[in-house]
Amino acid sequence: GCGPGYFTIPLAKFTFDGKVYAVDIHPEMLDAVREAADDVRLSNVETVLSKESKVALDKGSIDGALVAFLLSDVAKPAKVLKDLHAILRKGGWLGVVEERRADDNGADAEASFSEATVSELVLAAGFRFTGRYDISASNYLLVFRA
């Protein structure tokens, strides 16, 4: 779910020898990414229309994936994570950005999609944990390896 390119454009600016795939299920988001990439003259962004039920990239075809505010928003996050594991090359990285929720501070764990829930889902999909970072007062980044 690349959305309008909030993370896509900065990633593409720092990707000197490669390509950034902007994947989304909404064609209008892909149009926005193409426009944003054109505005800053980036030629290494490729947009990919996908389905929520299947990530539309080939097995073992990417070095890393960043999913931001996606897992808590899809119907089958475990399926998406298994697809991501399959499309990553061995040793590839996965970054997961999510919003810190009430249950991360000790409230009812079933009330929201907690950091612990995210970690459990990602580990169950075959990844191994490598790091955790606070990226703002309300958002965190978890990093894993395939």
PDB file of N, CA and C in Angstrom, residues 41-89:
ATOM      1  N   ARG A  41      11.914  14.112 -10.817  1.00  0.00           N
ATOM      2  CA  ARG A  41      12.726  13.476 -11.870  1.00  0.00           C
ATOM      3  C   ARG A  41      13.366  12.159 -11.430  1.00  0.00           C
ATOM      4  N   LEU A  42      12.569  11.311 -10.788  1.00  0.00           N
ATOM      5  CA  LEU A  42      13.042   9.982 -10.412  1.00  0.00           C
ATOM      6  C   LEU A  42      12.626   8.982 -11.490  1.00  0.00           C
ATOM      7  N   SER A  43      13.581   8.230 -11.975  1.00  0.00           N
ATOM      8  CA  SER A  43      13.275   7.242 -13.014  1.00  0.00           C
ATOM      9  C   SER A  43      13.353   5.814 -12.480  1.00  0.00           C
ATOM     10  N   ASN A  44      13.588   5.662 -11.185  1.00  0.00           N
ATOM     11  CA  ASN A  44      13.745   4.327 -10.616  1.00  0.00           C
ATOM     12  C   ASN A  44      12.527   3.852  -9.819  1.00  0.00           C
ATOM     13  N   VAL A  45      11.373   4.463 -10.056  1.00  0.00           N
ATOM     14  CA  VAL A  45      10.133   4.052  -9.392  1.00  0.00           C
ATOM     15  C   VAL A  45       9.247   3.355 -10.413  1.00  0.00           C
ATOM     16  N   GLU A  46       8.858   2.134 -10.079  1.00  0.00           N
ATOM     17  CA  GLU A  46       7.927   1.393 -10.930  1.00  0.00           C
ATOM     18  C   GLU A  46       6.664   1.119 -10.128  1.00  0.00           C
ATOM     19  N   THR A  47       5.520   1.485 -10.687  1.00  0.00           N
ATOM     20  CA  THR A  47       4.255   1.262  -9.990  1.00  0.00           C
ATOM     21  C   THR A  47       3.680  -0.090 -10.383  1.00  0.00           C
ATOM     22  N   VAL A  48       3.059  -0.737  -9.401  1.00  0.00           N
ATOM     23  CA  VAL A  48       2.510  -2.078  -9.598  1.00  0.00           C
ATOM     24  C   VAL A  48       1.111  -2.122  -8.996  1.00  0.00           C
ATOM     25  N   LEU A  49       0.119  -2.381  -9.834  1.00  0.00           N
ATOM     26  CA  LEU A  49      -1.247  -2.569  -9.342  1.00  0.00           C
ATOM     27  C   LEU A  49      -1.354  -3.983  -8.797  1.00  0.00           C
ATOM     28  N   SER A  50      -1.806  -4.102  -7.573  1.00  0.00           N
ATOM     29  CA  SER A  50      -1.861  -5.394  -6.905  1.00  0.00           C
ATOM     30  C   SER A  50      -3.277  -5.668  -6.411  1.00  0.00           C
ATOM     31  N   LYS A  51      -3.448  -6.828  -5.848  1.00  0.00           N
ATOM     32  CA  LYS A  51      -4.685  -7.183  -5.157  1.00  0.00           C
ATOM     33  C   LYS A  51      -4.355  -7.322  -3.687  1.00  0.00           C
ATOM     34  N   GLU A  52      -5.318  -7.071  -2.832  1.00  0.00           N
ATOM     35  CA  GLU A  52      -5.072  -7.213  -1.400  1.00  0.00           C
ATOM     36  C   GLU A  52      -4.735  -8.650  -1.041  1.00  0.00           C
ATOM     37  N   SER A  53      -5.293  -9.595  -1.775  1.00  0.00           N
ATOM     38  CA  SER A  53      -5.106 -11.004  -1.453  1.00  0.00           C
ATOM     39  C   SER A  53      -3.802 -11.592  -1.985  1.00  0.00           C
ATOM     40  N   LYS A  54      -3.082 -10.856  -2.841  1.00  0.00           N
ATOM     41  CA  LYS A  54      -1.832 -11.377  -3.427  1.00  0.00           C
ATOM     42  C   LYS A  54      -0.942 -10.223  -3.848  1.00  0.00           C
ATOM     43  N   VAL A  55       0.276 -10.179  -3.315  1.00  0.00           N
ATOM     44  CA  VAL A  55       1.239  -9.149  -3.701  1.00  0.00           C
ATOM     45  C   VAL A  55       1.738  -9.475  -5.105  1.00  0.00           C
ATOM     46  N   ALA A  56       1.613  -8.520  -6.010  1.00  0.00           N
ATOM     47  CA  ALA A  56       1.864  -8.763  -7.433  1.00  0.00           C
ATOM     48  C   ALA A  56       3.330  -8.567  -7.827  1.00  0.00           C
ATOM     49  N   LEU A  57       4.223  -9.307  -7.163  1.00  0.00           N
ATOM     50  CA  LEU A  57       5.637  -9.322  -7.529  1.00  0.00           C
ATOM     51  C   LEU A  57       6.113 -10.777  -7.550  1.00  0.00           C
ATOM     52  N   ASP A  58       7.165 -11.032  -8.323  1.00  0.00           N
ATOM     53  CA  ASP A  58       7.663 -12.398  -8.470  1.00  0.00           C
ATOM     54  C   ASP A  58       8.391 -12.886  -7.226  1.00  0.00           C
ATOM     55  N   LYS A  59       8.365 -14.199  -7.036  1.00  0.00           N
ATOM     56  CA  LYS A  59       9.033 -14.845  -5.912  1.00  0.00           C
ATOM     57  C   LYS A  59      10.538 -14.546  -5.959  1.00  0.00           C
ATOM     58  N   GLY A  60      11.090 -14.180  -4.810  1.00  0.00           N
ATOM     59  CA  GLY A  60      12.514 -13.912  -4.700  1.00  0.00           C
ATOM     60  C   GLY A  60      13.019 -12.735  -5.510  1.00  0.00           C
ATOM     61  N   SER A  61      12.150 -11.773  -5.802  1.00  0.00           N
ATOM     62  CA  SER A  61      12.514 -10.704  -6.736  1.00  0.00           C
ATOM     63  C   SER A  61      12.953  -9.393  -6.095  1.00  0.00           C
ATOM     64  N   ILE A  62      12.836  -9.251  -4.768  1.00  0.00           N
ATOM     65  CA  ILE A  62      13.178  -7.961  -4.153  1.00  0.00           C
ATOM     66  C   ILE A  62      14.129  -8.137  -2.965  1.00  0.00           C
ATOM     67  N   ASP A  63      14.880  -7.080  -2.702  1.00  0.00           N
ATOM     68  CA  ASP A  63      15.841  -7.085  -1.595  1.00  0.00           C
ATOM     69  C   ASP A  63      15.215  -6.664  -0.276  1.00  0.00           C
ATOM     70  N   GLY A  64      14.196  -5.824  -0.337  1.00  0.00           N
ATOM     71  CA  GLY A  64      13.575  -5.335   0.876  1.00  0.00           C
ATOM     72  C   GLY A  64      12.181  -4.823   0.618  1.00  0.00           C
ATOM     73  N   ALA A  65      11.411  -4.733   1.691  1.00  0.00           N
ATOM     74  CA  ALA A  65      10.032  -4.243   1.586  1.00  0.00           C
ATOM     75  C   ALA A  65       9.723  -3.386   2.808  1.00  0.00           C
ATOM     76  N   LEU A  66       9.040  -2.294   2.557  1.00  0.00           N
ATOM     77  CA  LEU A  66       8.562  -1.434   3.631  1.00  0.00           C
ATOM     78  C   LEU A  66       7.050  -1.405   3.546  1.00  0.00           C
ATOM     79  N   VAL A  67       6.399  -1.815   4.614  1.00  0.00           N
ATOM     80  CA  VAL A  67       4.941  -1.742   4.679  1.00  0.00           C
ATOM     81  C   VAL A  67       4.583  -0.785   5.813  1.00  0.00           C
ATOM     82  N   ALA A  68       3.911   0.275   5.457  1.00  0.00           N
ATOM     83  CA  ALA A  68       3.580   1.316   6.421  1.00  0.00           C
ATOM     84  C   ALA A  68       2.076   1.427   6.583  1.00  0.00           C
ATOM     85  N   PHE A  69       1.621   1.228   7.796  1.00  0.00           N
ATOM     86  CA  PHE A  69       0.197   1.353   8.142  1.00  0.00           C
ATOM     87  C   PHE A  69      -0.655   0.439   7.275  1.00  0.00           C
ATOM     88  N   LEU A  70      -0.118  -0.700   6.928  1.00  0.00           N
ATOM     89  CA  LEU A  70      -0.808  -1.633   6.035  1.00  0.00           C
ATOM     90  C   LEU A  70      -1.372  -2.836   6.783  1.00  0.00           C
ATOM     91  N   LEU A  71      -0.559  -3.467   7.614  1.00  0.00           N
ATOM     92  CA  LEU A  71      -0.977  -4.719   8.243  1.00  0.00           C
ATOM     93  C   LEU A  71      -2.236  -4.551   9.085  1.00  0.00           C
ATOM     94  N   SER A  72      -2.365  -3.415   9.749  1.00  0.00           N
ATOM     95  CA  SER A  72      -3.554  -3.172  10.571  1.00  0.00           C
ATOM     96  C   SER A  72      -4.765  -2.804   9.725  1.00  0.00           C
ATOM     97  N   ASP A  73      -4.559  -2.662   8.413  1.00  0.00           N
ATOM     98  CA  ASP A  73      -5.630  -2.196   7.534  1.00  0.00           C
ATOM     99  C   ASP A  73      -6.132  -3.254   6.555  1.00  0.00           C
ATOM    100  N   VAL A  74      -5.457  -4.388   6.463  1.00  0.00           N
ATOM    101  CA  VAL A  74      -5.875  -5.421   5.510  1.00  0.00           C
ATOM    102  C   VAL A  74      -6.657  -6.520   6.217  1.00  0.00           C
ATOM    103  N   ALA A  75      -7.483  -7.208   5.441  1.00  0.00           N
ATOM    104  CA  ALA A  75      -8.328  -8.261   6.013  1.00  0.00           C
ATOM    105  C   ALA A  75      -7.519  -9.476   6.458  1.00  0.00           C
ATOM    106  N   LYS A  76      -6.454  -9.800   5.716  1.00  0.00           N
ATOM    107  CA  LYS A  76      -5.658 -10.992   6.015  1.00  0.00           C
ATOM    108  C   LYS A  76      -4.175 -10.647   6.099  1.00  0.00           C
ATOM    109  N   PRO A  77      -3.756 -10.022   7.208  1.00  0.00           N
ATOM    110  CA  PRO A  77      -2.351  -9.627   7.320  1.00  0.00           C
ATOM    111  C   PRO A  77      -1.385 -10.811   7.258  1.00  0.00           C
ATOM    112  N   ALA A  78      -1.768 -11.957   7.797  1.00  0.00           N
ATOM    113  CA  ALA A  78      -0.886 -13.131   7.761  1.00  0.00           C
ATOM    114  C   ALA A  78      -0.617 -13.561   6.315  1.00  0.00           C
ATOM    115  N   LYS A  79      -1.619 -13.477   5.470  1.00  0.00           N
ATOM    116  CA  LYS A  79      -1.464 -13.824   4.051  1.00  0.00           C
ATOM    117  C   LYS A  79      -0.525 -12.844   3.362  1.00  0.00           C
ATOM    118  N   VAL A  80      -0.687 -11.561   3.619  1.00  0.00           N
ATOM    119  CA  VAL A  80       0.183 -10.543   3.030  1.00  0.00           C
ATOM    120  C   VAL A  80       1.631 -10.793   3.453  1.00  0.00           C
ATOM    121  N   LEU A  81       1.848 -11.113   4.725  1.00  0.00           N
ATOM    122  CA  LEU A  81       3.203 -11.365   5.221  1.00  0.00           C
ATOM    123  C   LEU A  81       3.826 -12.599   4.588  1.00  0.00           C
ATOM    124  N   LYS A  82       3.054 -13.633   4.388  1.00  0.00           N
ATOM    125  CA  LYS A  82       3.574 -14.835   3.706  1.00  0.00           C
ATOM    126  C   LYS A  82       3.959 -14.499   2.270  1.00  0.00           C
ATOM    127  N   ASP A  83       3.133 -13.696   1.595  1.00  0.00           N
ATOM    128  CA  ASP A  83       3.460 -13.249   0.235  1.00  0.00           C
ATOM    129  C   ASP A  83       4.748 -12.431   0.234  1.00  0.00           C
ATOM    130  N   LEU A  84       4.883 -11.535   1.200  1.00  0.00           N
ATOM    131  CA  LEU A  84       6.093 -10.710   1.289  1.00  0.00           C
ATOM    132  C   LEU A  84       7.323 -11.584   1.522  1.00  0.00           C
ATOM    133  N   HIS A  85       7.189 -12.569   2.388  1.00  0.00           N
ATOM    134  CA  HIS A  85       8.315 -13.477   2.647  1.00  0.00           C
ATOM    135  C   HIS A  85       8.719 -14.185   1.357  1.00  0.00           C
ATOM    136  N   ALA A  86       7.746 -14.576   0.562  1.00  0.00           N
ATOM    137  CA  ALA A  86       8.028 -15.294  -0.691  1.00  0.00           C
ATOM    138  C   ALA A  86       8.698 -14.396  -1.735  1.00  0.00           C
ATOM    139  N   ILE A  87       8.319 -13.133  -1.807  1.00  0.00           N
ATOM    140  CA  ILE A  87       8.881 -12.273  -2.849  1.00  0.00           C
ATOM    141  C   ILE A  87      10.247 -11.698  -2.467  1.00  0.00           C
ATOM    142  N   LEU A  88      10.601 -11.783  -1.182  1.00  0.00           N
ATOM    143  CA  LEU A  88      11.918 -11.311  -0.749  1.00  0.00           C
ATOM    144  C   LEU A  88      12.988 -12.347  -1.062  1.00  0.00           C
ATOM    145  N   ARG A  89      14.159 -11.862  -1.461  1.00  0.00           N
ATOM    146  CA  ARG A  89      15.318 -12.736  -1.614  1.00  0.00           C
ATOM    147  C   ARG A  89      15.730 -13.224  -0.234  1.00  0.00           C
TER     148      ARG A  89
END
